């Protein structure tokens, strides 16, 4: 498994507007192509103008294939245009993470501890 950790920063005072724009125009199409994220949330401490989402993929090829389909979807292109027009985002940082060898995100420990 790999994880795509994405951190976006909005102009001060616009994060709620941006999240609403995404909820209304981006969430459905993005989750249709990428699946349900591991995490999608606003930052509570530190840079409170930021939000983070983490997507899980089988490997780099799975990520590339899913993201290619997303980028080709006219509904996603429409959302990106609306987002650019709104101008709420000021930066984006992406990191690809690999799980530690002892971490299994699919199975929970049962009866241990």
CSV table of N, CA and C in Angstrom, one decimal:
chain,number,residue,atom,x,y,z
A,1,UNK,N,0.8,-1.2,0.0
A,1,UNK,CA,0.0,0.0,0.0
A,1,UNK,C,0.9,1.2,0.0
A,2,UNK,N,0.4,2.3,-0.7
A,2,UNK,CA,1.0,3.6,-0.6
A,2,UNK,C,-0.1,4.6,-0.2
A,3,UNK,N,0.3,5.7,0.3
A,3,UNK,CA,-0.7,6.7,0.8
A,3,UNK,C,-0.2,8.0,0.1
A,4,UNK,N,-1.2,8.7,-0.4
A,4,UNK,CA,-1.0,10.0,-1.0
A,4,UNK,C,-1.5,11.1,0.0
A,5,UNK,N,-0.6,11.7,0.6
A,5,UNK,CA,-0.9,12.8,1.6
A,5,UNK,C,-0.8,14.1,0.9
A,6,UNK,N,-1.9,14.8,1.0
A,6,UNK,CA,-2.1,16.1,0.3
A,6,UNK,C,-2.5,17.2,1.3
A,7,UNK,N,-1.7,18.2,1.3
A,7,UNK,CA,-2.0,19.4,2.2
A,7,UNK,C,-2.2,20.6,1.3
A,8,UNK,N,-3.3,21.2,1.5
A,8,UNK,CA,-3.7,22.4,0.8
A,8,UNK,C,-3.8,23.6,1.7
A,9,UNK,N,-3.4,24.8,1.3
A,9,UNK,CA,-3.5,25.9,2.2
A,9,UNK,C,-4.4,27.0,1.4
A,10,UNK,N,-5.4,27.5,2.1
A,10,UNK,CA,-6.3,28.5,1.6
A,10,UNK,C,-5.9,29.9,2.1
A,11,UNK,N,-6.3,30.9,1.3
A,11,UNK,CA,-6.2,32.3,1.8
A,11,UNK,C,-6.9,32.4,3.1
A,12,UNK,N,-6.4,33.2,4.1
A,12,UNK,CA,-7.1,33.3,5.3
A,12,UNK,C,-8.5,33.8,5.1
A,13,UNK,N,-9.4,33.1,5.9
A,13,UNK,CA,-10.8,33.4,5.9
A,13,UNK,C,-11.6,32.8,4.7
A,14,UNK,N,-10.9,31.9,3.9
A,14,UNK,CA,-11.7,31.3,2.8
A,14,UNK,C,-11.8,29.8,2.9
A,15,UNK,N,-11.3,29.2,3.9
A,15,UNK,CA,-11.3,27.7,3.9
A,15,UNK,C,-12.7,27.1,3.9
A,16,UNK,N,-13.6,27.7,4.7
A,16,UNK,CA,-15.0,27.2,4.7
A,16,UNK,C,-15.6,27.4,3.3
A,17,UNK,N,-15.4,28.5,2.6
A,17,UNK,CA,-15.9,28.7,1.3
A,17,UNK,C,-15.3,27.6,0.3
A,18,UNK,N,-14.0,27.4,0.4
A,18,UNK,CA,-13.4,26.4,-0.4
A,18,UNK,C,-13.9,25.0,-0.2
A,19,UNK,N,-14.1,24.6,1.1
A,19,UNK,CA,-14.6,23.3,1.4
A,19,UNK,C,-16.0,23.1,0.9
A,20,UNK,N,-16.8,24.2,1.0
A,20,UNK,CA,-18.2,24.1,0.4
A,20,UNK,C,-18.2,23.9,-1.1
A,21,UNK,N,-17.3,24.6,-1.7
A,21,UNK,CA,-17.1,24.5,-3.2
A,21,UNK,C,-16.8,23.1,-3.5
A,22,UNK,N,-15.8,22.5,-2.8
A,22,UNK,CA,-15.4,21.1,-3.0
A,22,UNK,C,-16.5,20.1,-2.7
A,23,UNK,N,-17.2,20.3,-1.6
A,23,UNK,CA,-18.4,19.5,-1.2
A,23,UNK,C,-19.4,19.5,-2.4
A,24,UNK,N,-19.7,20.6,-2.9
A,24,UNK,CA,-20.7,20.7,-3.9
A,24,UNK,C,-20.3,20.3,-5.3
A,25,UNK,N,-19.0,20.4,-5.6
A,25,UNK,CA,-18.6,20.2,-7.0
A,25,UNK,C,-17.5,19.2,-7.2
A,26,UNK,N,-16.7,18.9,-6.1
A,26,UNK,CA,-15.5,18.0,-6.3
A,26,UNK,C,-15.6,16.7,-5.6
A,27,UNK,N,-16.2,16.6,-4.5
A,27,UNK,CA,-16.2,15.4,-3.6
A,27,UNK,C,-16.8,14.2,-4.4
A,28,UNK,N,-17.9,14.3,-5.0
A,28,UNK,CA,-18.6,13.2,-5.6
A,28,UNK,C,-17.7,12.6,-6.7
A,29,UNK,N,-17.2,13.4,-7.6
A,29,UNK,CA,-16.4,12.9,-8.8
A,29,UNK,C,-15.1,12.4,-8.3
A,30,UNK,N,-14.4,13.1,-7.3
A,30,UNK,CA,-13.1,12.6,-6.9
A,30,UNK,C,-13.2,11.3,-6.2
A,31,UNK,N,-14.2,11.1,-5.3
A,31,UNK,CA,-14.3,9.8,-4.6
A,31,UNK,C,-14.8,8.7,-5.6
A,32,UNK,N,-15.5,9.1,-6.6
A,32,UNK,CA,-15.9,8.1,-7.6
A,32,UNK,C,-14.7,7.5,-8.3
A,33,UNK,N,-13.6,8.2,-8.5
A,33,UNK,CA,-12.4,7.7,-9.2
A,33,UNK,C,-11.4,7.2,-8.2
A,34,UNK,N,-11.2,7.9,-7.1
A,34,UNK,CA,-10.1,7.5,-6.1
A,34,UNK,C,-10.6,6.6,-5.0
A,35,UNK,N,-11.9,6.4,-4.8
A,35,UNK,CA,-12.4,5.7,-3.7
A,35,UNK,C,-12.6,6.6,-2.5
A,36,UNK,N,-12.9,6.1,-1.3
A,36,UNK,CA,-13.1,6.8,-0.1
A,36,UNK,C,-11.7,7.1,0.5
A,37,UNK,N,-11.4,8.4,0.9
A,37,UNK,CA,-10.1,8.7,1.5
A,37,UNK,C,-10.0,8.1,2.9
A,38,UNK,N,-8.7,7.9,3.3
A,38,UNK,CA,-8.5,7.5,4.6
A,38,UNK,C,-8.8,8.6,5.6
A,39,UNK,N,-8.4,9.8,5.2
A,39,UNK,CA,-8.7,11.0,6.0
A,39,UNK,C,-9.0,12.2,5.1
A,40,UNK,N,-9.9,13.0,5.5
A,40,UNK,CA,-10.2,14.3,4.8
A,40,UNK,C,-10.6,15.3,5.8
A,41,UNK,N,-9.8,16.2,6.2
A,41,UNK,CA,-10.2,17.1,7.3
A,41,UNK,C,-9.4,18.4,7.3
A,42,UNK,N,-10.0,19.4,8.0
A,42,UNK,CA,-9.4,20.7,8.2
A,42,UNK,C,-8.4,20.6,9.4
A,43,UNK,N,-7.4,21.4,9.3
A,43,UNK,CA,-6.4,21.4,10.4
A,43,UNK,C,-6.9,22.2,11.5
A,44,UNK,N,-6.8,21.7,12.7
A,44,UNK,CA,-7.4,22.4,13.9
A,44,UNK,C,-6.3,23.2,14.7
A,45,UNK,N,-5.0,22.8,14.6
A,45,UNK,CA,-4.0,23.5,15.2
A,45,UNK,C,-2.9,23.8,14.2
A,46,UNK,N,-2.0,24.7,14.4
A,46,UNK,CA,-1.0,25.1,13.4
A,46,UNK,C,-1.6,26.0,12.4
A,47,UNK,N,-1.4,25.7,11.1
A,47,UNK,CA,-2.0,26.5,10.1
A,47,UNK,C,-3.4,26.2,9.9
A,48,UNK,N,-4.3,26.9,10.5
A,48,UNK,CA,-5.8,26.6,10.5
A,48,UNK,C,-6.4,27.0,9.1
A,49,UNK,N,-5.6,27.5,8.2
A,49,UNK,CA,-6.1,27.8,6.9
A,49,UNK,C,-5.8,26.6,5.9
A,50,UNK,N,-5.4,25.5,6.5
A,50,UNK,CA,-5.1,24.3,5.7
A,50,UNK,C,-6.1,23.1,6.0
A,51,UNK,N,-6.0,22.2,5.0
A,51,UNK,CA,-6.8,21.0,5.1
A,51,UNK,C,-5.9,19.9,4.5
A,52,UNK,N,-6.2,18.7,5.0
A,52,UNK,CA,-5.4,17.5,4.6
A,52,UNK,C,-6.3,16.4,4.1
A,53,UNK,N,-5.9,15.7,3.1
A,53,UNK,CA,-6.5,14.4,2.7
A,53,UNK,C,-5.5,13.4,2.4
A,54,UNK,N,-5.9,12.2,2.7
A,54,UNK,CA,-5.0,11.0,2.5
A,54,UNK,C,-5.8,10.0,1.7
A,55,UNK,N,-5.2,9.5,0.6
A,55,UNK,CA,-5.8,8.5,-0.3
A,55,UNK,C,-4.9,7.3,-0.3
A,56,UNK,N,-5.5,6.1,-0.2
A,56,UNK,CA,-4.7,4.8,-0.2
A,56,UNK,C,-4.8,4.2,-1.5
A,57,UNK,N,-3.7,3.6,-2.0
A,57,UNK,CA,-3.6,2.9,-3.3
A,57,UNK,C,-2.8,1.6,-3.1
A,58,UNK,N,-3.1,0.7,-4.0
A,58,UNK,CA,-2.4,-0.6,-3.9
A,58,UNK,C,-0.9,-0.3,-4.2
A,59,UNK,N,-0.6,0.5,-5.2
A,59,UNK,CA,0.8,0.8,-5.5
A,59,UNK,C,0.8,2.0,-6.4
A,60,UNK,N,2.0,2.4,-6.9
A,60,UNK,CA,2.1,3.6,-7.8
A,60,UNK,C,1.3,3.5,-9.1
A,61,UNK,N,1.2,2.3,-9.6
A,61,UNK,CA,0.5,2.1,-10.9
A,61,UNK,C,-1.0,2.3,-10.6
A,62,UNK,N,-1.5,1.8,-9.5
A,62,UNK,CA,-2.9,2.0,-9.1
A,62,UNK,C,-3.2,3.4,-9.0
A,63,UNK,N,-2.4,4.2,-8.3
A,63,UNK,CA,-2.5,5.6,-8.1
A,63,UNK,C,-2.6,6.3,-9.5
A,64,UNK,N,-1.6,6.0,-10.3
A,64,UNK,CA,-1.5,6.7,-11.6
A,64,UNK,C,-2.8,6.4,-12.5
A,65,UNK,N,-3.2,5.2,-12.5
A,65,UNK,CA,-4.4,4.8,-13.3
A,65,UNK,C,-5.7,5.6,-12.8
A,66,UNK,N,-5.9,5.6,-11.5
A,66,UNK,CA,-7.0,6.3,-10.9
A,66,UNK,C,-7.0,7.8,-11.1
A,67,UNK,N,-5.8,8.4,-10.9
A,67,UNK,CA,-5.7,9.8,-11.1
A,67,UNK,C,-5.8,10.2,-12.5
A,68,UNK,N,-5.4,9.3,-13.5
A,68,UNK,CA,-5.5,9.6,-14.9
A,68,UNK,C,-7.0,9.7,-15.3
A,69,UNK,N,-7.8,8.7,-14.7
A,69,UNK,CA,-9.2,8.7,-15.0
A,69,UNK,C,-9.9,10.0,-14.4
A,70,UNK,N,-9.5,10.3,-13.2
A,70,UNK,CA,-10.0,11.5,-12.6
A,70,UNK,C,-9.7,12.8,-13.4
A,71,UNK,N,-8.5,12.9,-13.8
A,71,UNK,CA,-8.1,14.1,-14.6
A,71,UNK,C,-8.8,14.2,-16.0
A,72,UNK,N,-9.2,13.1,-16.5
A,72,UNK,CA,-9.9,13.0,-17.8
A,72,UNK,C,-11.4,13.3,-17.6
A,73,UNK,N,-12.0,13.2,-16.4
A,73,UNK,CA,-13.4,13.4,-16.2
A,73,UNK,C,-13.8,14.9,-16.4
A,74,UNK,N,-14.8,15.1,-17.3
A,74,UNK,CA,-15.2,16.5,-17.5
A,74,UNK,C,-15.8,17.2,-16.2
A,75,UNK,N,-16.4,16.4,-15.4
A,75,UNK,CA,-17.0,17.0,-14.1
A,75,UNK,C,-15.8,17.4,-13.2
A,76,UNK,N,-14.7,16.7,-13.2
A,76,UNK,CA,-13.5,17.1,-12.4
A,76,UNK,C,-12.9,18.4,-13.0
A,77,UNK,N,-12.8,18.4,-14.3
A,77,UNK,CA,-12.3,19.6,-15.0
A,77,UNK,C,-13.1,20.8,-14.6
A,78,UNK,N,-14.4,20.6,-14.6
A,78,UNK,CA,-15.3,21.7,-14.3
A,78,UNK,C,-15.1,22.2,-12.8
A,79,UNK,N,-14.9,21.3,-11.9
A,79,UNK,CA,-14.6,21.6,-10.5
A,79,UNK,C,-13.3,22.4,-10.5
A,80,UNK,N,-12.3,21.9,-11.1
A,80,UNK,CA,-11.0,22.6,-11.1
A,80,UNK,C,-11.1,24.1,-11.6
A,81,UNK,N,-11.9,24.3,-12.7
A,81,UNK,CA,-12.1,25.6,-13.2
A,81,UNK,C,-12.8,26.5,-12.2
A,82,UNK,N,-13.8,26.0,-11.5
A,82,UNK,CA,-14.5,26.7,-10.5
A,82,UNK,C,-13.5,27.1,-9.3
A,83,UNK,N,-12.7,26.1,-8.9
A,83,UNK,CA,-11.8,26.3,-7.8
A,83,UNK,C,-10.7,27.4,-8.2
A,84,UNK,N,-10.2,27.3,-9.4
A,84,UNK,CA,-9.3,28.3,-9.9
A,84,UNK,C,-9.9,29.7,-9.9
A,85,UNK,N,-11.1,29.8,-10.4
A,85,UNK,CA,-11.8,31.0,-10.5
A,85,UNK,C,-12.1,31.7,-9.1
A,86,UNK,N,-12.4,30.8,-8.2
A,86,UNK,CA,-12.6,31.3,-6.8
A,86,UNK,C,-11.3,31.8,-6.2
A,87,UNK,N,-10.2,31.2,-6.5
A,87,UNK,CA,-8.9,31.7,-6.0
A,87,UNK,C,-8.7,31.5,-4.5
A,88,UNK,N,-9.3,30.5,-3.9
A,88,UNK,CA,-9.1,30.3,-2.5
A,88,UNK,C,-7.8,29.7,-2.1
A,89,UNK,N,-7.3,28.8,-3.0
A,89,UNK,CA,-6.0,28.1,-2.7
A,89,UNK,C,-4.8,28.9,-3.0
A,90,UNK,N,-3.8,28.7,-2.1
A,90,UNK,CA,-2.5,29.4,-2.3
A,90,UNK,C,-1.4,28.5,-2.4
A,91,UNK,N,-1.5,27.2,-1.9
A,91,UNK,CA,-0.4,26.3,-2.0
A,91,UNK,C,-0.9,24.8,-1.8
A,92,UNK,N,-0.1,23.9,-2.3
A,92,UNK,CA,-0.4,22.5,-2.3
A,92,UNK,C,0.9,21.8,-2.1
A,93,UNK,N,0.9,20.8,-1.2
A,93,UNK,CA,2.0,19.9,-0.9
A,93,UNK,C,1.6,18.5,-0.9
A,94,UNK,N,2.3,17.7,-1.8
A,94,UNK,CA,1.9,16.2,-1.9
A,94,UNK,C,3.1,15.4,-1.4
A,95,UNK,N,2.8,14.3,-0.7
A,95,UNK,CA,3.8,13.4,-0.2
A,95,UNK,C,3.3,12.0,-0.4
A,96,UNK,N,4.1,11.1,-1.0
A,96,UNK,CA,3.7,9.7,-1.1
A,96,UNK,C,4.4,9.0,0.1
A,97,UNK,N,3.5,8.3,0.9
A,97,UNK,CA,4.0,7.6,2.1
A,97,UNK,C,3.9,6.1,1.8
A,98,UNK,N,4.8,5.3,2.5
A,98,UNK,CA,4.8,3.9,2.5
A,98,UNK,C,4.6,3.4,3.9
A,99,UNK,N,3.7,2.5,4.2
A,99,UNK,CA,3.4,2.1,5.5
A,99,UNK,C,4.6,1.4,6.1
A,100,UNK,N,4.8,1.5,7.4
A,100,UNK,CA,5.8,0.8,8.1
A,100,UNK,C,5.5,-0.7,8.0
A,101,UNK,N,6.5,-1.6,8.0
A,101,UNK,CA,6.3,-3.0,7.8
A,101,UNK,C,5.4,-3.7,8.8
A,102,UNK,N,5.2,-3.1,10.0
A,102,UNK,CA,4.4,-3.7,11.1
A,102,UNK,C,2.9,-3.2,11.0
A,103,UNK,N,2.7,-2.2,10.1
A,103,UNK,CA,1.4,-1.6,10.1
A,103,UNK,C,0.5,-2.2,9.0
A,104,UNK,N,-0.7,-2.7,9.4
A,104,UNK,CA,-1.6,-3.3,8.4
A,104,UNK,C,-2.9,-2.4,8.5
A,105,UNK,N,-3.2,-1.6,7.5
A,105,UNK,CA,-4.3,-0.7,7.6
A,105,UNK,C,-5.6,-1.4,7.4
A,106,UNK,N,-5.6,-2.6,6.9
A,106,UNK,CA,-6.9,-3.3,6.6
A,106,UNK,C,-7.4,-4.1,7.8
A,107,UNK,N,-6.4,-4.7,8.6
A,107,UNK,CA,-6.8,-5.6,9.6
A,107,UNK,C,-6.6,-4.9,11.0
A,108,UNK,N,-7.5,-5.1,11.9
A,108,UNK,CA,-7.4,-4.6,13.2
A,108,UNK,C,-6.9,-5.7,14.1
A,109,UNK,N,-6.1,-5.3,15.1
A,109,UNK,CA,-5.7,-6.3,16.1
A,109,UNK,C,-6.9,-6.7,16.9
A,110,UNK,N,-7.2,-8.0,17.1
A,110,UNK,CA,-8.3,-8.4,17.9
A,110,UNK,C,-7.9,-9.3,19.1
A,111,UNK,N,-8.3,-8.9,20.2
A,111,UNK,CA,-7.9,-9.7,21.4
A,111,UNK,C,-6.5,-9.5,21.9
A,112,UNK,N,-5.8,-8.5,21.4
A,112,UNK,CA,-4.4,-8.3,21.8
A,112,UNK,C,-4.3,-7.1,22.7
A,113,UNK,N,-3.4,-7.1,23.6
A,113,UNK,CA,-3.1,-5.9,24.4
A,113,UNK,C,-3.7,-6.0,25.7
